[in-house]
Structure formats: structure tokens, C-alpha cells
Amino acid sequence: NLNNSSGVIVGGNVSSGFNFNGTQTAKIGGTLSNTNINQNSVTTGLATSDPAFRVNLTQQKSLLTSSLTDLSQTMKGLDSNSAVTISGNRATFNATPNADGVAVFNLTAAQLDSFGEVQFNLNGADTAIVNVSGENIRLNDNFLGGTNNLGEHVIWNFPDAKKLDLTTAWGGSVLAPTANATTGNYIQGSAVFGNLVQNGEMHIGTYSGGYNPPSTPPGGGTPTPIPEEALGLFALGTLGLLWARRRRARAAA
């Protein structure tokens, strides 16, 4: 179901079944089937009828891929300032934010697999970044107290992930730009994947914190200019765009 959103843009065909509820606009590059349009505005065949449609999507993909991957790697390089306490089957995340309101946790995929319950204490943090290293990720934990309000402030970052499987309701936005992901339950927050087989919902409560990526990547490095064109950047994508702009400015200096 797509409920009262700003709409959807799809480059190819839609055949898995959409329900458009409310008033919104859908732009489809190919064909549309098994879909309840209701009172919404839907245009199909744009990849053929409008050459600029495919060009714009290709440019947007390039920008999103590069900027969000860079953002994920930048977060990976942040030093931890907050502690995770693992006791039995429970992990307690106690945020100790810095002066900018940012808390950083670092753990491995093996550590993530070692518990089944998550207790998150933001303690006033505007943004809590949880960096999880490892190529194979399983998200199958239960969130004590529920998932509400975590997506706006918690970013689970999986910078090395190649495969990600989610089976339980997940609290917090997920940044895994190189992962082939499969979701079997909902995510309460923003989500970025390399590829996605979606069998669960995406709930509102997307990231809304004020985190600003550093102008210089942790550990240094030479920035590479990124194209400016992007359409419809969403949630975490705006952070990636900010990072891309800062990289371009530094490269031009």
C-alpha cells in the first residue's frame, strides 16, 4: 500500500501489486498491472515516450549510489563514544552524545548475532549511529519498548554488507548501500539498499535528525566530484547529497 505519499517513480514495470490510497502521482517507465489506482494520477510508458525520464533516473541513481556509499563509509570511520552492554540475550545501547548530539556505537556482525533483544536509550541524542561491520547481516532482534521514534534518530549503518536479511520489525533507519537485502517485516525509518526484495512494509518515522557529515573524511583522503543532478532524494539521501556537495567544494578549493 502507498498511502498519502508524494508519489512514486519506477523506471521499469510494476507487476507485484500496488494499492494507491489518497491523492498522489505515479510515474512508471514501463507497464503497470495488478494495481488499484483509485483516484490517483498514473502515467505509464515514460521510458519510451519521454527520453529525459530514463536519463534523469540514471543520473539520480549515479548520485545516490556514490553519495550514500561515501556517507556510509564516512560513518564507518567515526570513533565510538557510546557503549553497548550485552548481557545474556539482551543488548543495551546507552547513548552518550557529543556536543553536536551525535552518539556512535561500533560492533561486528558476530556481536549483532549474539543477542536477540535490543534496548535503546537515546539519552537526548539527536542522532545515534550504529556501525556494524561484516558482509553477511541478519536483523532478527526484538526491540524492547517497541520501534516507535527510533527511525527519526537511529541510523544502523552496514558499510561492508553484501547480504542482509531482515525478519523482525526493525527500529531505526537502515543504511546498507552495497547490500542485496530481503525484508520479511517492517522497518520503522528510512532504508537504503543496493538491491531489495521487499516482503515487508516501510513505516513513516524516517530519519529527521540534524547530523552533518564532516567536511573531511575520517583519516583524510582526496574527495572526488559527484554530479549535481538528483531528483526525489529522500531522507538519508539528503545527507548523502550534503556530503557530495561538501566533497565538490573541497575538490574545487
Short mmCIF file of C-alpha atoms in Angstrom, two decimals:
data_model
loop_
_atom_site.label_atom_id
_atom_site.label_comp_id
_atom_site.label_asym_id
_atom_site.label_seq_id
_atom_site.Cartn_x
_atom_site.Cartn_y
_atom_site.Cartn_z
CA ASN A 1 0.00 0.00 0.00
CA LEU A 2 1.16 3.51 -0.83
CA ASN A 3 -0.77 5.80 1.49
CA ASN A 4 -0.96 9.59 1.10
CA SER A 5 2.64 9.94 -0.05
CA SER A 6 4.17 12.36 -2.53
CA GLY A 7 4.01 9.62 -5.13
CA VAL A 8 6.30 7.07 -6.71
CA ILE A 9 8.69 6.88 -9.67
CA VAL A 10 9.53 3.47 -11.15
CA GLY A 11 11.94 3.01 -14.04
CA GLY A 12 10.65 -0.39 -15.20
CA ASN A 13 7.46 -2.43 -14.92
CA VAL A 14 5.17 -2.77 -11.91
CA SER A 15 3.52 -6.18 -11.64
CA SER A 16 3.68 -7.21 -7.97
CA GLY A 17 0.63 -5.25 -6.91
CA PHE A 18 0.31 -1.69 -5.60
CA ASN A 19 -2.61 -0.10 -3.81
CA PHE A 20 -2.59 3.66 -4.28
CA ASN A 21 -4.55 5.30 -1.47
CA GLY A 22 -5.11 9.02 -1.04
CA THR A 23 -4.07 11.54 -3.69
CA GLN A 24 -0.68 11.10 -5.31
CA THR A 25 1.13 10.81 -8.63
CA ALA A 26 2.86 7.73 -10.05
CA LYS A 27 5.29 7.84 -12.98
CA ILE A 28 6.10 4.43 -14.45
CA GLY A 29 8.74 3.79 -17.09
CA GLY A 30 7.15 0.55 -18.31
CA THR A 31 3.82 -1.16 -17.77
CA LEU A 32 1.51 -1.35 -14.77
CA SER A 33 -0.60 -4.36 -13.76
CA ASN A 34 -2.27 -5.90 -10.68
CA THR A 35 -2.65 -2.43 -9.20
CA ASN A 36 -5.52 -0.49 -7.65
CA ILE A 37 -5.12 3.06 -8.92
CA ASN A 38 -8.22 4.50 -7.23
CA GLN A 39 -8.34 8.30 -7.72
CA ASN A 40 -4.62 8.80 -8.28
CA SER A 41 -2.75 10.11 -11.31
CA VAL A 42 -0.70 7.40 -13.06
CA THR A 43 1.39 7.73 -16.22
CA THR A 44 2.99 4.65 -17.79
CA GLY A 45 5.38 4.03 -20.69
CA LEU A 46 7.55 7.04 -19.89
CA ALA A 47 10.81 5.24 -20.70
CA THR A 48 9.65 5.15 -24.32
CA SER A 49 7.62 8.34 -24.63
CA ASP A 50 9.97 10.64 -22.69
CA PRO A 51 13.72 10.08 -23.23
CA ALA A 52 14.55 12.51 -20.42
CA PHE A 53 12.74 10.26 -17.93
CA ARG A 54 15.33 7.47 -18.22
CA VAL A 55 18.25 9.93 -18.38
CA ASN A 56 17.13 11.65 -15.18
CA LEU A 57 16.70 8.35 -13.35
CA THR A 58 20.16 7.21 -14.44
CA GLN A 59 21.68 10.44 -13.16
CA GLN A 60 19.79 10.14 -9.90
CA LYS A 61 20.98 6.56 -9.46
CA SER A 62 24.59 7.64 -10.00
CA LEU A 63 24.33 10.40 -7.43
CA LEU A 64 22.55 8.27 -4.84
CA THR A 65 24.93 5.35 -5.26
CA SER A 66 28.09 7.41 -4.90
CA SER A 67 26.94 9.83 -2.22
CA LEU A 68 25.23 7.28 0.03
CA THR A 69 28.13 4.84 -0.25
CA ASP A 70 30.50 7.64 0.72
CA LEU A 71 28.22 8.62 3.59
CA SER A 72 28.21 5.03 4.87
CA GLN A 73 32.00 4.81 4.68
CA THR A 74 32.34 8.17 6.43
CA MET A 75 30.15 6.99 9.30
CA LYS A 76 32.21 3.79 9.45
CA GLY A 77 35.30 5.87 10.23
CA LEU A 78 33.76 7.66 13.22
CA ASP A 79 35.19 6.86 16.64
CA SER A 80 32.82 5.22 19.09
CA ASN A 81 31.73 7.37 22.03
CA SER A 82 28.92 5.17 23.38
CA ALA A 83 28.75 1.69 24.87
CA VAL A 84 26.78 -1.46 24.13
CA THR A 85 26.31 -3.78 27.09
CA ILE A 86 25.50 -7.39 26.19
CA SER A 87 24.03 -9.47 29.00
CA GLY A 88 22.61 -12.85 28.09
CA ASN A 89 20.22 -12.39 25.18
CA ARG A 90 19.87 -8.62 25.63
CA ALA A 91 21.94 -5.74 24.29
CA THR A 92 21.52 -2.32 25.89
CA PHE A 93 22.62 0.65 23.82
CA ASN A 94 23.35 3.61 26.11
CA ALA A 95 23.98 6.74 24.06
CA THR A 96 26.45 9.33 25.34
CA PRO A 97 26.13 12.03 22.66
CA ASN A 98 28.85 14.57 21.96
CA ALA A 99 28.33 18.34 21.88
CA ASP A 100 26.62 18.01 18.49
CA GLY A 101 24.18 15.46 19.84
CA VAL A 102 25.77 12.53 17.98
CA ALA A 103 26.32 9.14 19.62
CA VAL A 104 28.38 6.46 17.85
CA PHE A 105 28.39 2.71 18.52
CA ASN A 106 30.70 0.24 16.75
CA LEU A 107 30.15 -3.52 16.73
CA THR A 108 30.59 -6.55 14.48
CA ALA A 109 28.04 -8.73 12.72
CA ALA A 110 29.04 -11.56 15.07
CA GLN A 111 28.23 -9.38 18.08
CA LEU A 112 24.90 -8.44 16.50
CA ASP A 113 24.12 -12.15 16.12
CA SER A 114 24.94 -12.85 19.76
CA PHE A 115 21.76 -11.30 21.20
CA GLY A 116 18.07 -11.31 20.38
CA GLU A 117 16.72 -8.30 22.28
CA VAL A 118 17.57 -4.62 21.90
CA GLN A 119 17.06 -1.90 24.49
CA PHE A 120 17.86 1.56 23.13
CA ASN A 121 18.44 4.53 25.44
CA LEU A 122 18.96 7.67 23.36
CA ASN A 123 19.57 9.84 26.43
CA GLY A 124 18.86 13.01 24.47
CA ALA A 125 20.94 12.11 21.40
CA ASP A 126 19.81 13.80 18.20
CA THR A 127 21.46 11.07 16.12
CA ALA A 128 22.73 7.65 17.17
CA ILE A 129 24.88 5.90 14.57
CA VAL A 130 25.34 2.14 14.97
CA ASN A 131 28.17 0.90 12.74
CA VAL A 132 28.08 -2.85 12.15
CA SER A 133 31.00 -4.41 10.27
CA GLY A 134 30.72 -7.63 8.28
CA GLU A 135 29.44 -8.82 4.90
CA ASN A 136 26.54 -11.04 6.00
CA ILE A 137 23.93 -9.37 8.19
CA ARG A 138 20.90 -10.85 9.93
CA LEU A 139 18.38 -8.50 11.51
CA ASN A 140 16.22 -10.71 13.73
CA ASP A 141 16.12 -8.91 17.08
CA ASN A 142 13.15 -7.80 19.15
CA PHE A 143 13.06 -4.19 20.33
CA LEU A 144 12.05 -3.79 23.95
CA GLY A 145 9.59 -0.94 24.22
CA GLY A 146 8.78 -1.12 20.51
CA THR A 147 10.23 0.55 17.44
CA ASN A 148 8.43 3.90 17.53
CA ASN A 149 10.55 7.08 17.39
CA LEU A 150 13.79 5.20 16.69
CA GLY A 151 13.77 5.77 12.92
CA GLU A 152 13.97 9.54 13.36
CA HIS A 153 17.19 9.35 15.37
CA VAL A 154 18.92 5.97 14.98
CA ILE A 155 20.91 5.03 11.88
CA TRP A 156 22.04 1.42 11.58
CA ASN A 157 25.00 1.58 9.20
CA PHE A 158 26.21 -1.55 7.40
CA PRO A 159 29.11 -0.26 5.27
CA ASP A 160 30.53 -3.69 4.34
CA ALA A 161 27.29 -5.63 3.92
CA LYS A 162 26.81 -7.69 0.77
CA LYS A 163 23.82 -9.68 2.02
CA LEU A 164 21.19 -8.54 4.53
CA ASP A 165 18.15 -10.48 5.75
CA LEU A 166 15.53 -8.85 7.97
CA THR A 167 12.88 -10.99 9.64
CA THR A 168 11.65 -8.94 12.62
CA ALA A 169 10.18 -5.45 12.94
CA TRP A 170 13.21 -3.15 12.94
CA GLY A 171 13.59 0.07 14.87
CA GLY A 172 15.80 2.67 13.23
CA SER A 173 16.81 3.78 9.77
CA VAL A 174 18.98 1.34 7.80
CA LEU A 175 21.90 2.38 5.58
CA ALA A 176 23.30 -0.56 3.60
CA PRO A 177 24.09 0.84 0.14
CA THR A 178 26.01 -2.21 -1.14
CA ALA A 179 23.75 -4.95 0.27
CA ASN A 180 21.41 -7.31 -1.52
CA ALA A 181 18.60 -7.19 1.02
CA THR A 182 15.45 -9.17 1.71
CA THR A 183 12.89 -7.85 4.19
CA GLY A 184 10.21 -10.02 5.75
CA ASN A 185 8.89 -7.47 8.23
CA TYR A 186 8.60 -3.70 8.53
CA ILE A 187 11.30 -1.08 9.03
CA GLN A 188 10.41 1.90 11.22
CA GLY A 189 12.55 4.50 9.49
CA SER A 190 14.41 5.27 6.28
CA ALA A 191 16.08 2.48 4.33
CA VAL A 192 18.81 2.39 1.67
CA PHE A 193 19.95 -0.84 -0.03
CA GLY A 194 21.87 -1.79 -3.14
CA ASN A 195 19.04 -4.13 -4.15
CA LEU A 196 15.87 -5.08 -2.32
CA VAL A 197 13.37 -7.93 -2.32
CA GLN A 198 10.63 -6.32 -0.24
CA ASN A 199 8.19 -8.53 1.62
CA GLY A 200 7.62 -6.09 4.47
CA GLU A 201 6.37 -2.55 4.90
CA MET A 202 8.30 0.70 5.26
CA HIS A 203 6.73 2.76 8.05
CA ILE A 204 6.74 6.52 8.46
CA GLY A 205 9.08 7.92 11.04
CA THR A 206 12.02 8.36 8.69
CA TYR A 207 15.31 9.92 9.77
CA SER A 208 14.89 13.57 10.79
CA GLY A 209 17.97 14.27 12.90
CA GLY A 210 20.44 17.08 12.34
CA TYR A 211 23.62 15.08 11.73
CA ASN A 212 26.07 16.76 9.33
CA PRO A 213 28.85 14.65 7.79
CA PRO A 214 32.35 16.05 8.41
CA SER A 215 33.81 18.17 5.61
CA THR A 216 36.93 15.97 5.62
CA PRO A 217 36.57 12.16 5.66
CA PRO A 218 37.91 10.46 8.81
CA GLY A 219 41.52 9.51 8.10
CA GLY A 220 41.83 12.06 5.29
CA GLY A 221 41.64 11.20 1.61
CA THR A 222 41.06 13.05 -1.63
CA PRO A 223 37.43 13.86 -2.47
CA THR A 224 36.06 13.06 -5.93
CA PRO A 225 33.49 15.37 -7.56
CA ILE A 226 29.98 13.92 -7.86
CA PRO A 227 27.34 15.01 -10.42
CA GLU A 228 24.80 17.51 -9.07
CA GLU A 229 21.73 16.05 -10.73
CA ALA A 230 19.33 14.29 -8.43
CA LEU A 231 15.56 14.03 -8.33
CA GLY A 232 13.42 12.97 -5.43
CA LEU A 233 16.17 12.46 -2.84
CA PHE A 234 14.62 11.07 0.30
CA ALA A 235 15.51 11.06 4.00
CA LEU A 236 19.07 9.70 4.27
CA GLY A 237 19.61 10.69 0.66
CA THR A 238 19.63 14.34 1.67
CA LEU A 239 22.57 13.61 3.96
CA GLY A 240 24.35 11.95 1.08
CA LEU A 241 23.70 14.95 -1.12
CA LEU A 242 25.08 17.27 1.56
CA TRP A 243 28.22 15.12 1.75
CA ALA A 244 28.54 15.17 -2.05
CA ARG A 245 28.31 18.96 -2.14
CA ARG A 246 30.97 19.30 0.55
CA ARG A 247 33.26 16.96 -1.37
CA ARG A 248 32.82 19.04 -4.55
CA ALA A 249 33.53 22.27 -2.67
CA ARG A 250 36.72 20.85 -1.18
CA ALA A 251 37.83 19.49 -4.55
CA ALA A 252 37.37 22.91 -6.13
CA ALA A 253 39.34 24.70 -3.40
#
